[in-house]
XYZ file of C-alpha atoms in Angstrom:
408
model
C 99.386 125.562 72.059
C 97.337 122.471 72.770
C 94.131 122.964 74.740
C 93.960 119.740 77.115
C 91.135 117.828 78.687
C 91.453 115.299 81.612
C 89.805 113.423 82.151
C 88.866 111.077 85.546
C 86.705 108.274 86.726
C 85.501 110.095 90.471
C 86.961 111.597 93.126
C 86.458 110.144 96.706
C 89.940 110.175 98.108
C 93.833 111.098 97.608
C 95.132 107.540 96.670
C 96.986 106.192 93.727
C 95.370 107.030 90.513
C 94.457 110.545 92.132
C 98.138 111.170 92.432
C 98.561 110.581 89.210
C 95.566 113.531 88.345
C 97.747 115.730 90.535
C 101.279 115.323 88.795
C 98.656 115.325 85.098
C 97.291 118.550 86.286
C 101.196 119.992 87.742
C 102.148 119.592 83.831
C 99.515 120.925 82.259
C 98.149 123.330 84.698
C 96.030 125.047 82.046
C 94.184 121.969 81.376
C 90.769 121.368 82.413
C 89.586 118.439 84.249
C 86.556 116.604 83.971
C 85.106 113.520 86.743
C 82.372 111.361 86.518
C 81.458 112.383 90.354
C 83.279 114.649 93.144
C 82.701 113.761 97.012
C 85.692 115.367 97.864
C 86.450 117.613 100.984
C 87.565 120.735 100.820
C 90.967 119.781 102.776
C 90.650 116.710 100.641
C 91.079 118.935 97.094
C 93.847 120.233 97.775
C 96.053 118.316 95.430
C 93.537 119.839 92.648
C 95.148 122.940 93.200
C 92.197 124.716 92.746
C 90.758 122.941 89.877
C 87.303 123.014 89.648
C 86.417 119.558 88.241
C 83.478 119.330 85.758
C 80.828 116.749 86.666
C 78.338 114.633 84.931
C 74.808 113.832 85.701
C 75.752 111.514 88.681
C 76.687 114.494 90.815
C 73.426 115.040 91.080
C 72.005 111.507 91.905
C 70.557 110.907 95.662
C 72.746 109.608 97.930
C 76.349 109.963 95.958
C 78.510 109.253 98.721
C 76.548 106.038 100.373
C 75.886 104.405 96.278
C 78.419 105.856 94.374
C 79.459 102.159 92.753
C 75.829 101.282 92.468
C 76.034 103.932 90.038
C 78.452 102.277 87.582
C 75.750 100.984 85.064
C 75.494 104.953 84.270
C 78.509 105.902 84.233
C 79.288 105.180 80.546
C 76.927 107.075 80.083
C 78.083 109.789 81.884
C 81.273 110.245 80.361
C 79.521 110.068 77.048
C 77.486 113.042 77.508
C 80.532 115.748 77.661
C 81.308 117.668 74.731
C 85.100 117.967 74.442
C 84.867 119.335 70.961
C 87.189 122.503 72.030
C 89.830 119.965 73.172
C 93.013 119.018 71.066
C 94.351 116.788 73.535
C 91.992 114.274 75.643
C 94.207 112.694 78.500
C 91.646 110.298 80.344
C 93.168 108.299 83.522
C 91.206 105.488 83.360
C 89.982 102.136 85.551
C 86.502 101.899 85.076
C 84.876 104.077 82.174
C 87.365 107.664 81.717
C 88.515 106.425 78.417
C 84.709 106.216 76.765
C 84.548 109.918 76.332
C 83.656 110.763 73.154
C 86.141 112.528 70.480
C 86.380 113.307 66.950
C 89.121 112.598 64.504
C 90.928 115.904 64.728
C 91.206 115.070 68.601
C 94.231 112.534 70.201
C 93.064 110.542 72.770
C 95.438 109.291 75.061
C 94.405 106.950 77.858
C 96.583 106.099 81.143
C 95.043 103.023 82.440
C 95.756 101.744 85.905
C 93.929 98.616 84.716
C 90.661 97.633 82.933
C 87.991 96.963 85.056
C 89.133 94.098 87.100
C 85.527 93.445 88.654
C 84.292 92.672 84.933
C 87.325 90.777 83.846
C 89.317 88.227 84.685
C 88.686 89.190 88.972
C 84.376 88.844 87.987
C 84.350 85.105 89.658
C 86.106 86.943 93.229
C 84.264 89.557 93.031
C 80.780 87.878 93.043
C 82.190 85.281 95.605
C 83.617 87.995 97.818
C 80.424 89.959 97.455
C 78.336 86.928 98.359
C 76.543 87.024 94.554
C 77.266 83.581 93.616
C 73.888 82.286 93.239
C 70.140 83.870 92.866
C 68.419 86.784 91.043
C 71.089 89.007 92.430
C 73.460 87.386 91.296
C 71.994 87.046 87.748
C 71.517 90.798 87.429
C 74.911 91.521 88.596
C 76.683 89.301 86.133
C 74.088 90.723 83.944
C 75.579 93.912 84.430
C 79.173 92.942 84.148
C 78.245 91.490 81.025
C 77.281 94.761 79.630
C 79.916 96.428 81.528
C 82.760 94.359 80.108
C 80.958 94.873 76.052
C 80.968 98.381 76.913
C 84.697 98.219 77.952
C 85.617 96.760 74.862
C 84.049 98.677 72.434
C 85.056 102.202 74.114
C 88.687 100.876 73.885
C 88.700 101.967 69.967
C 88.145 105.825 71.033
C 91.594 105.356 72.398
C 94.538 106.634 69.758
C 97.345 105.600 72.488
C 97.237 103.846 75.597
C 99.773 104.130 78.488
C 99.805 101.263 81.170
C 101.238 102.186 84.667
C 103.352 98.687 84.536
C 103.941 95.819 82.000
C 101.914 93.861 84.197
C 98.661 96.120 83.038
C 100.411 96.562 79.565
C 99.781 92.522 79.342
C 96.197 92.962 80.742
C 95.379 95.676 77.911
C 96.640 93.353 75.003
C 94.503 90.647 76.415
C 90.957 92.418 76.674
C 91.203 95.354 74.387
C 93.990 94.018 71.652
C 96.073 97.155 71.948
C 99.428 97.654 72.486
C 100.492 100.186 75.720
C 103.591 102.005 76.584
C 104.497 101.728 79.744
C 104.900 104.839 82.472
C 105.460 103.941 86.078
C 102.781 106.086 88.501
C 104.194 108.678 90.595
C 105.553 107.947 94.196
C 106.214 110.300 96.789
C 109.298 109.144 97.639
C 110.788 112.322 99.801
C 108.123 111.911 102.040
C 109.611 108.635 103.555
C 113.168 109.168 104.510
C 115.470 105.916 104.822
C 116.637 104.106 107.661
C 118.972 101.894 107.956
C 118.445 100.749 111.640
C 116.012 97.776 111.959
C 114.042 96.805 115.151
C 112.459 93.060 115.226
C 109.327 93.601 113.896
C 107.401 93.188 110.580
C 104.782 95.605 108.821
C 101.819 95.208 106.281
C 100.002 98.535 105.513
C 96.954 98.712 103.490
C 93.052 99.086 102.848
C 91.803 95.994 105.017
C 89.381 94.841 101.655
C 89.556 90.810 100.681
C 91.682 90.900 97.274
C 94.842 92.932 99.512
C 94.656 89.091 101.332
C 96.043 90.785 104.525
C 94.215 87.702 106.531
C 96.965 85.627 104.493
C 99.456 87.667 105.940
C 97.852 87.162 109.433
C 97.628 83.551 109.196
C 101.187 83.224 108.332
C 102.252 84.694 111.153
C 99.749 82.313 113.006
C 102.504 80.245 112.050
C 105.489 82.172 113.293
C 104.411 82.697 116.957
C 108.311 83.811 117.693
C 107.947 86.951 115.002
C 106.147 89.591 115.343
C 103.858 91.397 112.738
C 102.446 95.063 113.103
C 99.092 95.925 110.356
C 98.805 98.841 109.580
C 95.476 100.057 108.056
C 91.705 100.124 108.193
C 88.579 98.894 106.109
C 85.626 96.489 106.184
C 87.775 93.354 107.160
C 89.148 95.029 110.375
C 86.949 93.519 112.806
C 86.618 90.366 111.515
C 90.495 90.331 111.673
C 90.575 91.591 115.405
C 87.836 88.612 116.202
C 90.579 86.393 115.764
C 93.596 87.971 115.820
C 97.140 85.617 116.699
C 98.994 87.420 120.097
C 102.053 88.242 117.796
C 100.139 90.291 115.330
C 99.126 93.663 116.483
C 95.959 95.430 114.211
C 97.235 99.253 114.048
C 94.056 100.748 112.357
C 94.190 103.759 110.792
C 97.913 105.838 111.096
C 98.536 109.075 110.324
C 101.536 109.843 107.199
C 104.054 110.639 109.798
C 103.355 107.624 112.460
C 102.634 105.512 109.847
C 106.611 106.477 108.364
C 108.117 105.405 111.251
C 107.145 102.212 111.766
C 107.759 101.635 108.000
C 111.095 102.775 108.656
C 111.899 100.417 111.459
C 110.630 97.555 110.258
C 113.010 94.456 109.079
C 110.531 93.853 106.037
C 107.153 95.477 104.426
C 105.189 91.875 103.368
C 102.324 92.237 100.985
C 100.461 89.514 99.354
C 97.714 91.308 97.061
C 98.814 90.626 93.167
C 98.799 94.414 92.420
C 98.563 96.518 89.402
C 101.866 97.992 90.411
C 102.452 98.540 94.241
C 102.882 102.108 95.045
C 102.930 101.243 99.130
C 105.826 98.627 98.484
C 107.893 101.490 96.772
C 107.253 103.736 99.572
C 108.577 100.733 101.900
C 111.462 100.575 99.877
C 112.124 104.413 99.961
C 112.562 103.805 103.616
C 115.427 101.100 103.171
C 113.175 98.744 103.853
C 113.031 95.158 101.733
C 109.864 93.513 100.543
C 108.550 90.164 101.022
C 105.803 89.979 98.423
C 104.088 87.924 96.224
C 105.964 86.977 93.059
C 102.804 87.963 90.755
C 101.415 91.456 89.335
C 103.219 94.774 89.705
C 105.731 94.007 92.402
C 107.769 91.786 89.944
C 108.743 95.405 88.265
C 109.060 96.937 91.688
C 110.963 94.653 93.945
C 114.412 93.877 92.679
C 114.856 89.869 93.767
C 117.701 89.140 96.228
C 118.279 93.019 96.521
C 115.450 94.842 97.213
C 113.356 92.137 98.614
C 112.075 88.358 97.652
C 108.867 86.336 96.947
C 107.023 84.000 97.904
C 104.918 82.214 95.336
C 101.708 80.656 96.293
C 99.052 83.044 97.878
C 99.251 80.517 101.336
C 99.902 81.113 104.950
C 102.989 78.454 104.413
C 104.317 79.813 101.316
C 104.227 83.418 103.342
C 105.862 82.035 105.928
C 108.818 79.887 104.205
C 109.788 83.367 102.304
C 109.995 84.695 106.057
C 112.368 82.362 106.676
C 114.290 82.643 103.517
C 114.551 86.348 104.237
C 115.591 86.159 107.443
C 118.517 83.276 106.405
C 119.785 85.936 103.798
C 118.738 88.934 105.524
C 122.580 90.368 105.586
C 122.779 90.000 101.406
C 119.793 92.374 101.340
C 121.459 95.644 100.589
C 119.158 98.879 102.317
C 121.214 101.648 100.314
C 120.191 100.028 96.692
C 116.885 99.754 98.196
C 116.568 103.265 98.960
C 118.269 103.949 95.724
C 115.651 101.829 93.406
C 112.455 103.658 94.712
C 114.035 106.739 93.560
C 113.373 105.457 90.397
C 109.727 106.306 90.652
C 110.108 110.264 91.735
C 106.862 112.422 90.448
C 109.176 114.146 88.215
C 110.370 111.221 85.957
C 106.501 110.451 85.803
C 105.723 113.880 84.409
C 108.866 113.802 82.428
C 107.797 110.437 80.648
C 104.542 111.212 80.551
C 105.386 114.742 78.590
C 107.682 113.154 76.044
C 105.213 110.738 75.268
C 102.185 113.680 74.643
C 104.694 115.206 72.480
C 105.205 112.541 70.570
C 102.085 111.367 70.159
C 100.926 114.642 69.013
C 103.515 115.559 66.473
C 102.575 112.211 65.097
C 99.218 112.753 65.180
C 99.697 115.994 63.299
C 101.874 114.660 60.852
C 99.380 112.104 59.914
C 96.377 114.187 59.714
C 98.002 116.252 57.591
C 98.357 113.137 55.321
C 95.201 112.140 55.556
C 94.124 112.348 51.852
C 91.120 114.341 50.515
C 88.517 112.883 48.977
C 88.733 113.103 45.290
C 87.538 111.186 42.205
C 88.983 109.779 39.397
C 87.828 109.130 36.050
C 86.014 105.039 35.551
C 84.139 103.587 33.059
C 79.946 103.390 33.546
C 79.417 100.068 34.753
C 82.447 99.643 36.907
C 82.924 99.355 40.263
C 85.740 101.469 40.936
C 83.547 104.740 41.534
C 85.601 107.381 42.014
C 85.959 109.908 40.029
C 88.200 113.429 39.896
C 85.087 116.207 39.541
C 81.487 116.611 39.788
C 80.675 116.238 36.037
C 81.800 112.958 35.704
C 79.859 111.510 38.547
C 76.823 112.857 36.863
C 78.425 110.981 34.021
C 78.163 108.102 35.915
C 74.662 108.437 36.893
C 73.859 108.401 32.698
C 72.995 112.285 32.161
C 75.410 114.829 30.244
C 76.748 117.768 32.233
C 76.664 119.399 29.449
């Protein structure tokens, strides 16, 4: 029986790539699990089901849960510094440094990458304007950082025997920094816990973090331009006041929701509309598990969530107009939308075709991996001339041959 390691960047919350840990650790309950850092509560664990996560060094660092990203510089580090030498198996879900653990050639390595790290890639320029890093020594030893970040990234991607992207969109992203090819294994969504509905009030709903690169002051703006529609945002985060400061009288600022509250408005809305360019979308899918069609934008991981004309539409420049003129569009065709399909395409993503997927491909990988090593040929010499360059040779006597002295 395989012994299995997971492995994980940190745990601060229960949100995407955590739910994929839980349905990881549901499959392989025997496995053991491994994290950077783990500022969990104990309510918050739960979904460990009792797994005690192994920690690095950082754990220990003053002040975890205030500078727990000012950390990153030693986190690859961190991960380095496990030995997973009793491991067959290493199954790191990775978007920052998981997949730099350390293995050795008897050991697969499978990473599931929600993406590289977007703040040292191709997103560096929006995060440093964002962060207000553009210019000064700051900024220099930032980019500095990212610099070294992103060399790190690179390099760690050759511990990797397989990787697994959770959409195409991320699959792309892989071939373009590391070179690698990815199969592709949609994340797990929860899709009994939002039960469809099929009766529409006249409202509209956005639900997420309230950060810059979710661009839910797009959203706002657009409906700046719809005065006659109304928009409910759901959601909390470091853009929430700035967002109340100048908030249109059709858009109403929710905050924070609880699951259940939060379910019912999703239900009743005429539309979810999101405007991030995701990695994949897991809070679209959930809208869509409650019959309800997306107006997104036509970039990222909602192309491979939203089904165009039947589950939803897009709109394709990230600008209050272009937001608004899908509106429109939507509500022209809003009777060719079909809310039964919808409902049936987010049961696509159930947890247990992600473990079932995600299974088949360990097996496979693994019997593969087998059969090669097994292949793998021993090193033995053949017979050569002195003085030629094909050294090799099949036993120990003739390499002291080689060297000019009998073995006799």
């Amino acid at each position: 029986m395989k012994k299995i390691a997971l492995i994980h960047e940190w745990l601060t919350t229960y949100a995407g790539s955590e739910r994929v840990v839980e349905q990881m650790l549901l499959q392989y309950p025997e496995s053991d699990l491994f994290a950077v850092a783990n500022i969990l509560s104990a309510e918050d664990q739960k979904f460990l089901r009792g797994k005690e996560p192994t920690t690095s060094f950082i754990q220990k660092l003053p002040f975890l849960k205030k500078f727990l990203r000012h950390y990153l510089p030693l986190m690859p580090m961190a991960v380095e510094q496990w030995d997973l030498s009793a491991y067959d198996v290493i199954l790191s879900s990775n978007h920052a440094v998981a997949k730099g653990v350390i293995c050795g050639p008897d050991q697969l390595h499978i990473s599931y990458v929600h993406t590289p790290i977007r703040y040292a890639w191709e997103f560096q320029a929006q995060y440093l304007r964002e962060s207000k890093l553009t210019w000064g020594v700051r900024s220099l030893l930032t980019r500095m950082i990212l610099h070294y970040m992103r060399l790190w990234d690179n390099v760690s991607s050759t511990r990797v025997d397989a990787f697994v992207a959770n959409s195409q969109f991320i699959a792309n992203r892989i071939q373009k920094c590391y070179g690698r090819q990815a199969e592709v294994i949609y994340p797990p969504v929860d899709v009994d816990a939002f039960a469809p509905s099929y009766k529409k009030e006249d409202y509209y709903i956005a639900a997420s973090r309230l950060v810059p690169y979710k661009r839910v002051d797009l959203i706002v703006e657009a409906f700046r331009l719809m005065p006659e529609r109304k928009l409910l945002v759901v959601g909390d985060g470091p853009m929430y006041k700035t967002l109340k400061a100048n908030c249109p009288a059709n858009v109403e600022l929710m905050g924070y929701l609880p699951h259940e509250r939060m379910s019912q408005l999703m239900q009743g809305a005429k539309a979810f509309v999101f405007a991030a360019e995701e990695d994949f979308g897991i809070t679209s899918v959930e809208a869509q598990a409650c019959a309800t069609p997306v107006i997104a934008y036509g970039r990222g991981g909602s192309l491979e969530t939203v089904v165009e004309g039947v589950t939803g539409c897009f709109f394709e420049e990230q600008i209050p107009q272009s937001v608004a003129d899908a509106v429109a569009t939507f509500e022209n065709h809003q009777d060719h939308f079909d809310l039964k399909a919808t409902r049936q395409h987010a049961e696509g993503f159930r947890p247990e075709r992600f473990r079932e997927e995600l299974a088949n491909f360990v097996d496979s990988q693994w019997a593969q991996f087998v059969v090669n090593r097994r292949r793998r040929p021993q090193q033995t010499f053949s017979k050569t001339t002195p003085g030629s360059l094909n050294l090799p040779v099949d036993n120990a006597s003739n390499l002291v041959n080689l060297a000019g002295v009998s073995a006799q």
